[in-house]
Coordinates of C-alpha atoms and ligand atoms in Angstrom, one line a residue:
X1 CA 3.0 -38.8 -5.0
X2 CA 0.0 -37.7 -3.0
X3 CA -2.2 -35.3 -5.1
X4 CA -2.9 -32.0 -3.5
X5 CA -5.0 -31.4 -0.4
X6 CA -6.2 -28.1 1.1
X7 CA -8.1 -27.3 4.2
X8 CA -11.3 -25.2 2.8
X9 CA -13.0 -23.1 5.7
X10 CA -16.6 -23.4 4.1
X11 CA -16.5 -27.1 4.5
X12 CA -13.8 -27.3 7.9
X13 CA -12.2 -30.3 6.0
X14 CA -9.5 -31.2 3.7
X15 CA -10.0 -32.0 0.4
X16 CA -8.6 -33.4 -2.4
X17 CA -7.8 -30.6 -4.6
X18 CA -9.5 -30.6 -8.4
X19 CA -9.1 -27.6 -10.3
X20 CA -11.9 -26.2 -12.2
X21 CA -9.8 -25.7 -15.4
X22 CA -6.2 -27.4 -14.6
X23 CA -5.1 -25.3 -17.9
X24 CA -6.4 -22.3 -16.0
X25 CA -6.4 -22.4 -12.3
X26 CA -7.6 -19.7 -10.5
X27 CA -7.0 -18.1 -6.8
X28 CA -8.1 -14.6 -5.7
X29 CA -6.5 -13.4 -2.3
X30 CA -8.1 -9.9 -0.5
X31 CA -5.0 -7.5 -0.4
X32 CA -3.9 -4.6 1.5
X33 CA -5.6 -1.2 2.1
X34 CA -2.5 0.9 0.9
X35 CA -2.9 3.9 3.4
X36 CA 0.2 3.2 5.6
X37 CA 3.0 1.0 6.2
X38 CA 2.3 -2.5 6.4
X39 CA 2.9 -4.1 9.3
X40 CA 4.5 -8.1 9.8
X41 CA 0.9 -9.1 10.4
X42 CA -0.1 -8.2 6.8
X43 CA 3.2 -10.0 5.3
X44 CA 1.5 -13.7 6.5
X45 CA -1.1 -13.6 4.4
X46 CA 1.1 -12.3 1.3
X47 CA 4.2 -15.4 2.4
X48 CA 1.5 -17.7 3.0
X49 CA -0.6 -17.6 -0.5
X50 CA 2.8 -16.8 -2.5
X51 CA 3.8 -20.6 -1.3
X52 CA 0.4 -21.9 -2.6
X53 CA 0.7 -20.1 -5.9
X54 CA 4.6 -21.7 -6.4
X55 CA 3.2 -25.0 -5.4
X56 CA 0.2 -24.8 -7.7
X57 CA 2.9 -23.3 -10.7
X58 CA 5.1 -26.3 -9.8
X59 CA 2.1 -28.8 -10.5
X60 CA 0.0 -27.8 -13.3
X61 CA 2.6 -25.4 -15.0
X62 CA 4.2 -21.9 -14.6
X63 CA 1.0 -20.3 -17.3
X64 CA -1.8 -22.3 -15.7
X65 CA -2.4 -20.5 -12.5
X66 CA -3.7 -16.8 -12.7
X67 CA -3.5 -15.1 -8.8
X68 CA -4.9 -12.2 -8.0
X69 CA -4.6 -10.2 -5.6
X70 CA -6.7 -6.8 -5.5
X71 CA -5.7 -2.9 -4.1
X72 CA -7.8 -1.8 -2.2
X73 CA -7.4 2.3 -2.2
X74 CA -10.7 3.0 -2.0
X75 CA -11.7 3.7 2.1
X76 CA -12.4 6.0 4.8
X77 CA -8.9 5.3 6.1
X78 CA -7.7 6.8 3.4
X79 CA -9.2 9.7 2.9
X80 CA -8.5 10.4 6.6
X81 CA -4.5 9.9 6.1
X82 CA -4.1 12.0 2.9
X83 CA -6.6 14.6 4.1
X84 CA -4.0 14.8 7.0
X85 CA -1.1 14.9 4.6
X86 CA -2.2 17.3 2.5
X87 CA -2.5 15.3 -0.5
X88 CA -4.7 13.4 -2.9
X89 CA -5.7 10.0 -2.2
X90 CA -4.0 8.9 -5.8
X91 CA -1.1 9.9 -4.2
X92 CA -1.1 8.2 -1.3
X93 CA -2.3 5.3 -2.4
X94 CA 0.1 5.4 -5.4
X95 CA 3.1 6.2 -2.1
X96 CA 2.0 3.3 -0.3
X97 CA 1.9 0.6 -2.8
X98 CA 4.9 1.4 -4.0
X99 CA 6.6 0.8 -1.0
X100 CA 4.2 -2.6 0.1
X101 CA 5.5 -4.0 -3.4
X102 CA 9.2 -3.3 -2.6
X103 CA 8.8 -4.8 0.7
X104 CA 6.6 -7.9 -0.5
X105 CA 9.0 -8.2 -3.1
X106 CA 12.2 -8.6 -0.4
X107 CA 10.1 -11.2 1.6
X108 CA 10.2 -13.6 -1.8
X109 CA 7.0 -13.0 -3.2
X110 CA 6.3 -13.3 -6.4
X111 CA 4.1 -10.8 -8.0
X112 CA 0.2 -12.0 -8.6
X113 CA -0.6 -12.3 -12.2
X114 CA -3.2 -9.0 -11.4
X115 CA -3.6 -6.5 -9.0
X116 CA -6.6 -4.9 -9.9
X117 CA -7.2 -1.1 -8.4
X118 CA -10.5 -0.6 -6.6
X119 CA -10.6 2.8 -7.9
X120 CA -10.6 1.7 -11.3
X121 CA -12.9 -0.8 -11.1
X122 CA -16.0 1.2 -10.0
X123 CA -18.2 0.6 -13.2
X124 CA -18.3 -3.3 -12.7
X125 CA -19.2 -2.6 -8.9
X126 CA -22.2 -0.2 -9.9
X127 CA -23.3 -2.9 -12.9
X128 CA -23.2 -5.5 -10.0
X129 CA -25.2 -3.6 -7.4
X130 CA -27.9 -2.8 -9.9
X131 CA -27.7 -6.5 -10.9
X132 CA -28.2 -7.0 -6.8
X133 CA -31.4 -4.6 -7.2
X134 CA -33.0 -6.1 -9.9
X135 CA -32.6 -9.3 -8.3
X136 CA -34.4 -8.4 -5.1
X137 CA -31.3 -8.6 -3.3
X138 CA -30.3 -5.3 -2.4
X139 CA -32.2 -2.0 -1.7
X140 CA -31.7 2.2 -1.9
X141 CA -32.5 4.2 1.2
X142 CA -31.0 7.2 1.8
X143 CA -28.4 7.6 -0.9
X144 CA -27.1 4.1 0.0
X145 CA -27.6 0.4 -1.0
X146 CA -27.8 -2.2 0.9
X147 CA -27.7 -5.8 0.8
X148 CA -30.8 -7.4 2.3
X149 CA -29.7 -10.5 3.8
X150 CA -32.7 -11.6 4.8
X151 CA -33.4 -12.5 0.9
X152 CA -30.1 -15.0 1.0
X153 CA -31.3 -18.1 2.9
X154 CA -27.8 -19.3 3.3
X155 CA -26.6 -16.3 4.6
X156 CA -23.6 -16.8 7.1
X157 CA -22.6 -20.6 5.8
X158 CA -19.2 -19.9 5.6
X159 CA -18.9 -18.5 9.3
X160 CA -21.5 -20.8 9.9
X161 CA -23.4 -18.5 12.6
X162 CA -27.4 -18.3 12.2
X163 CA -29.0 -14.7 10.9
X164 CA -31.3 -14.8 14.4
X165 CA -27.9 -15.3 16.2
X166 CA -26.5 -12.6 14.7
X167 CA -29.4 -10.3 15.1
X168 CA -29.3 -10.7 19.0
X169 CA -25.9 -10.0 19.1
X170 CA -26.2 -7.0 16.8
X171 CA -25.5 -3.4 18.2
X172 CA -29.0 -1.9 19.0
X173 CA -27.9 1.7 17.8
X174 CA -28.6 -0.1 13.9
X175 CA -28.6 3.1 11.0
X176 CA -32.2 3.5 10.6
X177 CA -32.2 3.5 6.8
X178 CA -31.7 -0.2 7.3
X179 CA -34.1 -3.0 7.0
X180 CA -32.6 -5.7 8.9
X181 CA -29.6 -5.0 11.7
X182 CA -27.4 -7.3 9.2
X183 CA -27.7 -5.6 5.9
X184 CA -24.6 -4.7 5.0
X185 CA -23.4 -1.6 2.8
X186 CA -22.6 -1.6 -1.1
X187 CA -23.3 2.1 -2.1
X188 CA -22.8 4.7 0.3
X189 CA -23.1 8.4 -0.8
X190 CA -19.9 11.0 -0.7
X191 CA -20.2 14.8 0.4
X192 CA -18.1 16.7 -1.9
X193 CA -14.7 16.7 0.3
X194 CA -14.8 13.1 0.0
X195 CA -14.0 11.0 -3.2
X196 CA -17.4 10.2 -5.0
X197 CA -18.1 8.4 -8.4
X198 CA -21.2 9.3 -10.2
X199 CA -24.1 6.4 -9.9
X200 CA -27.7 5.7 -10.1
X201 CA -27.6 6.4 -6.3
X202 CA -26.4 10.0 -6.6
X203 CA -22.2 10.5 -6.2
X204 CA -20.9 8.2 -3.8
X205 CA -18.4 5.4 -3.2
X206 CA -18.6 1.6 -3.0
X207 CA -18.2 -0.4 0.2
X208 CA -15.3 -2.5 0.9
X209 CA -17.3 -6.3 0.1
X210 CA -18.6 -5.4 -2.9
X211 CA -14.7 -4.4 -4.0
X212 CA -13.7 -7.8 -3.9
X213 CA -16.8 -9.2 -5.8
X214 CA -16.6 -7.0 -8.3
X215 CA -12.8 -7.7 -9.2
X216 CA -13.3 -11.4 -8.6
X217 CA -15.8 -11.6 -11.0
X218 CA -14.2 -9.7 -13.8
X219 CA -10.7 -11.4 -13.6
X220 CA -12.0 -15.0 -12.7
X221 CA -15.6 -15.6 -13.5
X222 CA -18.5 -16.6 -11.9
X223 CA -16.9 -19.6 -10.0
X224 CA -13.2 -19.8 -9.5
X225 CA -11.1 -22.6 -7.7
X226 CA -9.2 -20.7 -4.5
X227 CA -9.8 -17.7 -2.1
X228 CA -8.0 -17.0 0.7
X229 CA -7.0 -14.3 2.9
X230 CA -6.1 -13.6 7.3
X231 CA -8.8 -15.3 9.3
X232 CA -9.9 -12.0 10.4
X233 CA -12.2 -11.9 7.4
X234 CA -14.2 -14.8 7.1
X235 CA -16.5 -12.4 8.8
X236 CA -18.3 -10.4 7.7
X237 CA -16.2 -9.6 4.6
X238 CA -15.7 -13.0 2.8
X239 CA -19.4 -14.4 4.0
X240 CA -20.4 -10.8 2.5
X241 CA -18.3 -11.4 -0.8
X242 CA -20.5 -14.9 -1.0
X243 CA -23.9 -13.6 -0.2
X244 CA -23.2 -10.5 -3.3
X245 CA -21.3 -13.0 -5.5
X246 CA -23.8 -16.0 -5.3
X247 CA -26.9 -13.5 -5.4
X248 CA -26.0 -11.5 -8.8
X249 CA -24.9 -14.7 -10.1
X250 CA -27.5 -17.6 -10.3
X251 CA -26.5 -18.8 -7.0
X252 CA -22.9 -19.9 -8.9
X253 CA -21.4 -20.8 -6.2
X254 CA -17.5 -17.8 -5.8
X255 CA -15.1 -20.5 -4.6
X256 CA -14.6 -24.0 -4.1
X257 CA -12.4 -23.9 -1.6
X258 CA -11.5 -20.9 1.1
X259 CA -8.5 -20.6 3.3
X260 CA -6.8 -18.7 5.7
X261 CA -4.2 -17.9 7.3
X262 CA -4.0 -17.7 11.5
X263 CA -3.3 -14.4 13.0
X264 CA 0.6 -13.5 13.6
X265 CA 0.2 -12.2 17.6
X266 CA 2.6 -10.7 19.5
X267 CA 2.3 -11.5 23.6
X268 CA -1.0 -13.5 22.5
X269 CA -2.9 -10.5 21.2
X270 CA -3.5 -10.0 17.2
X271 CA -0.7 -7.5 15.4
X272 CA -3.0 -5.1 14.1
X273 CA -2.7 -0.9 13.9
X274 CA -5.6 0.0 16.1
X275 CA -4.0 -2.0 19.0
X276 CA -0.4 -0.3 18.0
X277 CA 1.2 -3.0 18.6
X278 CA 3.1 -3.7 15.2
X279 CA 6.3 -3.6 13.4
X280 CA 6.1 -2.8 9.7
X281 CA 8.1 -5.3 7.5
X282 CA 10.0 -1.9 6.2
X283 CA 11.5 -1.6 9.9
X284 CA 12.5 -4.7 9.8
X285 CA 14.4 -4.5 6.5
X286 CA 15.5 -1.7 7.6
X287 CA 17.3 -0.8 10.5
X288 CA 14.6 -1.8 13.3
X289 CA 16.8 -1.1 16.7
X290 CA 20.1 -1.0 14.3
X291 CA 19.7 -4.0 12.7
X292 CA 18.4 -4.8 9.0
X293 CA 17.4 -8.2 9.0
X294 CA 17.5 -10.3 5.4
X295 CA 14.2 -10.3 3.5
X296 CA 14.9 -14.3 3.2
X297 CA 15.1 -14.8 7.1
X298 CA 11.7 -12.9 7.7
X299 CA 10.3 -15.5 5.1
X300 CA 11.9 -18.2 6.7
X301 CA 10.6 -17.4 10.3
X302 CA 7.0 -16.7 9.2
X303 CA 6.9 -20.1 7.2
X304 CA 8.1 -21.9 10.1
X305 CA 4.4 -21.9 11.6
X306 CA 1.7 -24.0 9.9
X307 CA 0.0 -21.3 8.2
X308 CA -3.8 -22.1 10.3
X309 CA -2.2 -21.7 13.4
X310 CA -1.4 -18.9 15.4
X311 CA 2.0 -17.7 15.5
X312 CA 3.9 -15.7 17.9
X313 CA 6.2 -12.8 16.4
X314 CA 9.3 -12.9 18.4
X315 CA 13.3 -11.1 18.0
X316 CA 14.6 -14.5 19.4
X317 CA 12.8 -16.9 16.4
X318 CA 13.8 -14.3 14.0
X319 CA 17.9 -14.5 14.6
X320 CA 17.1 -18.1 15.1
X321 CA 15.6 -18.6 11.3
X322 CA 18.5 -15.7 10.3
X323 CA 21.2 -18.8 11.9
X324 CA 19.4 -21.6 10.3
X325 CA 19.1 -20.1 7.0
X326 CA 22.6 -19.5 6.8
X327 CA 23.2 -23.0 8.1
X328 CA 21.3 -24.2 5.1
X329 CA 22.6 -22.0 2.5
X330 CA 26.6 -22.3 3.3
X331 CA 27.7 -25.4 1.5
X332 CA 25.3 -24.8 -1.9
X333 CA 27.5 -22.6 -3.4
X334 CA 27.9 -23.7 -7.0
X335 CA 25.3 -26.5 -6.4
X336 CA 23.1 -26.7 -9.6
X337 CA 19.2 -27.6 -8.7
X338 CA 17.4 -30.7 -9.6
X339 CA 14.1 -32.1 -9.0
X340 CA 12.4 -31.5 -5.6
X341 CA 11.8 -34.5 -4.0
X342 CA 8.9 -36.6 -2.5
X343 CA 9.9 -36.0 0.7
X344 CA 9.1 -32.4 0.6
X345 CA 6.6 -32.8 -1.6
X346 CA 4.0 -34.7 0.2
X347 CA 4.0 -32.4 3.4
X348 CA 3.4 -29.1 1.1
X349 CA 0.6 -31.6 -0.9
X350 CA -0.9 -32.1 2.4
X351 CA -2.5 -28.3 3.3
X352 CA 1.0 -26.7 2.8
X353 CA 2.4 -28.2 5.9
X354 CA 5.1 -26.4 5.5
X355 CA 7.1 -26.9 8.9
X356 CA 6.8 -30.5 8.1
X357 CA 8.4 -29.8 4.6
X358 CA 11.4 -27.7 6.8
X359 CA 12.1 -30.8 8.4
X360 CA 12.4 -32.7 5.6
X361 CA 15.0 -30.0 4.5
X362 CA 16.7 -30.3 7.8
X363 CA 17.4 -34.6 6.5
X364 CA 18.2 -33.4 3.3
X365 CA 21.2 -31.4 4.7
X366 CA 21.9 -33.9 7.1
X367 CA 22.5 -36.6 4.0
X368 CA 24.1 -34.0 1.9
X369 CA 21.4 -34.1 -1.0
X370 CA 22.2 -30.5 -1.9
X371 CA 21.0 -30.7 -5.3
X372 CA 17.2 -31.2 -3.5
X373 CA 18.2 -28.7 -0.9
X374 CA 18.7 -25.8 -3.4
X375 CA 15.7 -27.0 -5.6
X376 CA 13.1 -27.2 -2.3
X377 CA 14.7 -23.7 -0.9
X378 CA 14.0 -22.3 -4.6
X379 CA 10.3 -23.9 -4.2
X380 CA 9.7 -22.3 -1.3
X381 CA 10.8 -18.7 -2.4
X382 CA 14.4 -18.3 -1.2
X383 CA 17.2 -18.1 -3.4
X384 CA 19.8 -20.4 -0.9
X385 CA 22.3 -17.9 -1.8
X386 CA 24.5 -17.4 1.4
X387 CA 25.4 -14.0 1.1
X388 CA 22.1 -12.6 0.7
X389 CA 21.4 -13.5 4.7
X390 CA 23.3 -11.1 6.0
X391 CA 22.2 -8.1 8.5
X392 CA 22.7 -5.0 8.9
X393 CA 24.2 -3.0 11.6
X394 CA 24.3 0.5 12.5
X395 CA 27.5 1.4 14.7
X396 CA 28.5 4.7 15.5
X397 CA 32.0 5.5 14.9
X398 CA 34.3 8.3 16.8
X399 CA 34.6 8.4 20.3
X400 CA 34.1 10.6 23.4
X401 CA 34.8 14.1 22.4
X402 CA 35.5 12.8 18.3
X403 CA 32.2 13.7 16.9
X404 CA 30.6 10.4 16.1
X405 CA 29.0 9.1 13.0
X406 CA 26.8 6.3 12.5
X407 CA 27.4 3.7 9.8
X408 CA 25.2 0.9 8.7
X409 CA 26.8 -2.6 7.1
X410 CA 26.6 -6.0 6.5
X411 CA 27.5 -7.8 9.7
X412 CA 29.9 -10.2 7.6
X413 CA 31.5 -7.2 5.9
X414 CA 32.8 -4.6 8.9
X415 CA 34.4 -1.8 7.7
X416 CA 38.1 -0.9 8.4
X417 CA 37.0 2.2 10.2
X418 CA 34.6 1.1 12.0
X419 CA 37.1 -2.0 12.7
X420 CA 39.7 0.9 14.0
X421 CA 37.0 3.1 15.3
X422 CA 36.0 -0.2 18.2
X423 CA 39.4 -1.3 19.0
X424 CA 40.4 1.9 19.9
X425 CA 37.4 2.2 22.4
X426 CA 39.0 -1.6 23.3
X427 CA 41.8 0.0 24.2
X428 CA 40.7 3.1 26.0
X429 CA 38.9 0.5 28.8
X430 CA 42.0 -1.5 28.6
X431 CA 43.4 1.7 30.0
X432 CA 40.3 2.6 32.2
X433 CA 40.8 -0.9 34.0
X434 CA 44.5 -0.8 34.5
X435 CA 43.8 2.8 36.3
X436 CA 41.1 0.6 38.5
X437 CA 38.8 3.5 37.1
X438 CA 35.9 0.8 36.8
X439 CA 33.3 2.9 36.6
X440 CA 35.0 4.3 33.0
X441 CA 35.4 0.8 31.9
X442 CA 31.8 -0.2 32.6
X443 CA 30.8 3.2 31.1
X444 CA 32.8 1.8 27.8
X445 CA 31.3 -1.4 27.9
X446 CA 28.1 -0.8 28.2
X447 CA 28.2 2.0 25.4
X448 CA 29.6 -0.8 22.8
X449 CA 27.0 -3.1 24.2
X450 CA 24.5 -0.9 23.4
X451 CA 25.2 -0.8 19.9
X452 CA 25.7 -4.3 20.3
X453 CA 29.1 -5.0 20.6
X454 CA 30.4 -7.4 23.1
X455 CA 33.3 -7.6 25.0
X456 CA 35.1 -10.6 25.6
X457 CA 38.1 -10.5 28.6
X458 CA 40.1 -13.6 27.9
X459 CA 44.1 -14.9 28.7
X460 CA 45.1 -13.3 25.8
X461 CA 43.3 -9.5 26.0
X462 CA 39.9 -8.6 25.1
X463 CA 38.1 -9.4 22.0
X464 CA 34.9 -8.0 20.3
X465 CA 32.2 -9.3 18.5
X466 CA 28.8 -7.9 17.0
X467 CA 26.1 -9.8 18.0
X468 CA 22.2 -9.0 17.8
Ligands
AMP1 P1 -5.8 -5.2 5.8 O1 -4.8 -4.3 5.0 O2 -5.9 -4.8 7.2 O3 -7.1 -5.2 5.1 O4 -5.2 -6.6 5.8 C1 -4.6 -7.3 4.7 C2 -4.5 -8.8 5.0 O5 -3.7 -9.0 6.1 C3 -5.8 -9.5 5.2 O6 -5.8 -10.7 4.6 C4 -5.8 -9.7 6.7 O7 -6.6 -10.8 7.1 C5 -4.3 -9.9 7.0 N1 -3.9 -9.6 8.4 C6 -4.0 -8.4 9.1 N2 -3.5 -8.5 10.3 C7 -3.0 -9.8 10.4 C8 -2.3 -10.5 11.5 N3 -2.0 -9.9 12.7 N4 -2.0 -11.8 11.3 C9 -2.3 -12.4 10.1 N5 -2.9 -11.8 9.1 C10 -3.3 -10.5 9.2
ZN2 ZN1 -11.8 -9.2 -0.2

């Protein structure tokens, strides 16, 4: 067996993997700002880093690996949204990650071993910006702090961009209570509609780096083995977590190793909620155009892409994984796991090439190895149980002038009245055509297609089908 190898960003090479403490491994992944629905984009980085935590369980032991994964309910977003709602930021933030744990918990993920609060980690964020002051790192102006980078010679390693570079491509309208156009924000101060925490600074609120220092450092030390997150922060936010990190701590270095996750896209740009182009994992659970798609099939299609690369967030891949999950899972009923083996093994050792590990999967089917199968799917997060990939559908039932009611159901389960409710409709264009009133028929036709029935006209009458 190949021993563990993962891609680290700050280095751009694989490396052997060596754990700090293999009795006490340690990963810290940036998590979501809990002001709204999250959307498919944010689910990568969750799927993605729940796969490395199973893998690192499986190796050095279910107790040896502490992941953590903060909340951040802390920022300006937020205060917008629950300003707008009319309530406090508690309770939106409370609202939201409520809901992001139910849905992270139907995509397979396990839950980190922490998930420390911003908000209630405010102290260790003030003791590390004084620390930051004291060193000659950071600076008050104006009610804020700010970190000087010019006093951090290796500032910007991990995106590896020069401070001069950056400083000509800085914005020239800079705050002018900063030094340098790069200094970044730790403290800022709060009017008093705005939550504030009392400080040396005056009230205020912390910025979002220092968040992620701050909870790093009090859950796993000075130096711990793994962080990751979406690509999208290697800068400024995870160079930022370094230069704070590194400074207030003897130049300890925060991670050995950092990785991320490409961007999900969708028609080649970045999911995100300022472009508005994004489907929140709760539609698609849900009833997203009618159809509730399985938490394991979601998984499924999102792992299917080596986690580095881009992938492309499409309807068609989705009922593609929903068919070949179910493919997988029929026949394992019954079937008791054993070991996973090598075969699977080694691509997931290799920088969680994951798709590789699928088609390893695909052989194991092939040679009926189901024992593997079921202990590989239960490895990867799924629970190869056949009747949990099911969808739902929304049909309405009742017809023409019957007052119509819409029922949702598991596409392998169809309810007698809905059943009824269709053939009639069958029946009615049956008539429509044998009238030659075609345009009626089509009219029926269509409306069963659009709730995504199909006809089919064969020798022996028509039959139906639901198909999405
Ligand atoms: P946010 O709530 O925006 O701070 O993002 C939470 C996590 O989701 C971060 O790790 C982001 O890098 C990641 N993320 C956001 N959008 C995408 C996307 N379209 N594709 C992949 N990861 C994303
Ligand atoms: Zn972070």
């Amino acid at each position: 067996m190949t021993a563990l190898r993962l891609y680290n960003t700050l280095t751009r090479t694989k490396e052997g993997f060596v754990p700090l403490d293999p009795t006490n491994v340690r990963m810290y992944v940036c998590g979501p700002t809990v002001y709204d629905f999250a959307h498919i984009g944010n689910a990568r980085p969750a799927i993605v880093f729940d796969v490395l935590f199973r893998l690192l369980r499986h190796t050095y032991g279910e107790n040896h690996v502490t992941y953590v994964r903060n909340i951040t309910d802390v920022d300006d977003k937020i205060n917008a949204r629950a300003a707008d709602e009319g309530i406090t930021i508690r309770e939106l933030t409370e609202k939201t990650y409520r809901i992001y744990n139910e849905d992270i918990a139907a995509l397979g993920c396990l839950p980190p071993t922490k998930t420390p609060r911003a908000t209630e980690h405010v102290q260790q964020m003030i003791a590390m910006i004084q620390t930051l002051i004291a060193n000659g790192n950071a600076y008050e102006a104006q009610g804020h702090v700010l970190f000087d980078v010019s006093s951090k010679a290796d500032y910007g390693k991990l995106a590896r961009r020069s401070l001069d570079d950056m400083i000509a491509g800085a914005r020239v309208d800079v705050a002018p209570y900063k030094k340098g156009a790069m200094d970044f924000v730790l403290w800022k101060p709060s009017d008093e509609n705005t939550p504030g925490w009392e400080s040396p600074w005056g009230r205020g609120r912390p910025g979002w780096h220092i968040e992620c220092s701050a909870m790093a450092g009090e859950y796993l030390g000075e130096t711990f083995d793994i962080h990751g997150g979406g690509i999208d922060l290697v800068f400024p936010h995870h160079e930022n977590e370094i230069a704070q990190s590194e400074a207030a701590h003897h130049n300890h270095p925060l991670a050995k190793v950092w990785m991320h996750n490409g961007f999900l896209n969708v028609e080649g740009e970045k999911m995100s909620k300022s472009l508005g182009n994004f489907v929140t994992i709760h539609q698609l659970l849900d009833d997203w155009g009618g159809t509730g798609w399985s938490g394991e099939a979601i998984r499924f299609n999102m792992l299917r892409s080596h986690y580095r690369q881009p992938m492309d967030w499409t309807l068609d891949g989705l009922e593609e994984s929903h068919q070949t999950l179910r493919h997988f899972f029929v026949g394992l009923e019954g079937v008791r796991e054993t070991t996973v083996p090598n075969e699977v093994l080694e691509p997931l050792n290799d920088d969680l090439n994951i798709p590789k590990a699928i088609a390893a999967l695909h052989q194991l089917k092939k040679e009926n190895r189901n024992s593997e199968l079921l202990a590989s799917f239960r490895l990867l997060g799924f629970s190869g149980d056949s009747t949990r990939i099911t969808r739902k559908i929304s049909v309405t039932v009742g017809f023409n002038l019957e007052v119509g009611a819409t029922v949702s159901f598991d596409s392998d389960n169809i309810p007698e009245a809905v059943r009824e409710s269709i053939d009639k409709k069958v029946a009615a264009r049956n008539e429509a055509r044998k009238a030659k009133n075609f345009a009626e028929s089509d009219r029926i036709r269509d409306e069963l297609l659009a709730q995504g029935i199909v006809l089919k006209d064969g020798p022996n009458g028509t039959t139906w089908e639901i198909k999405r």
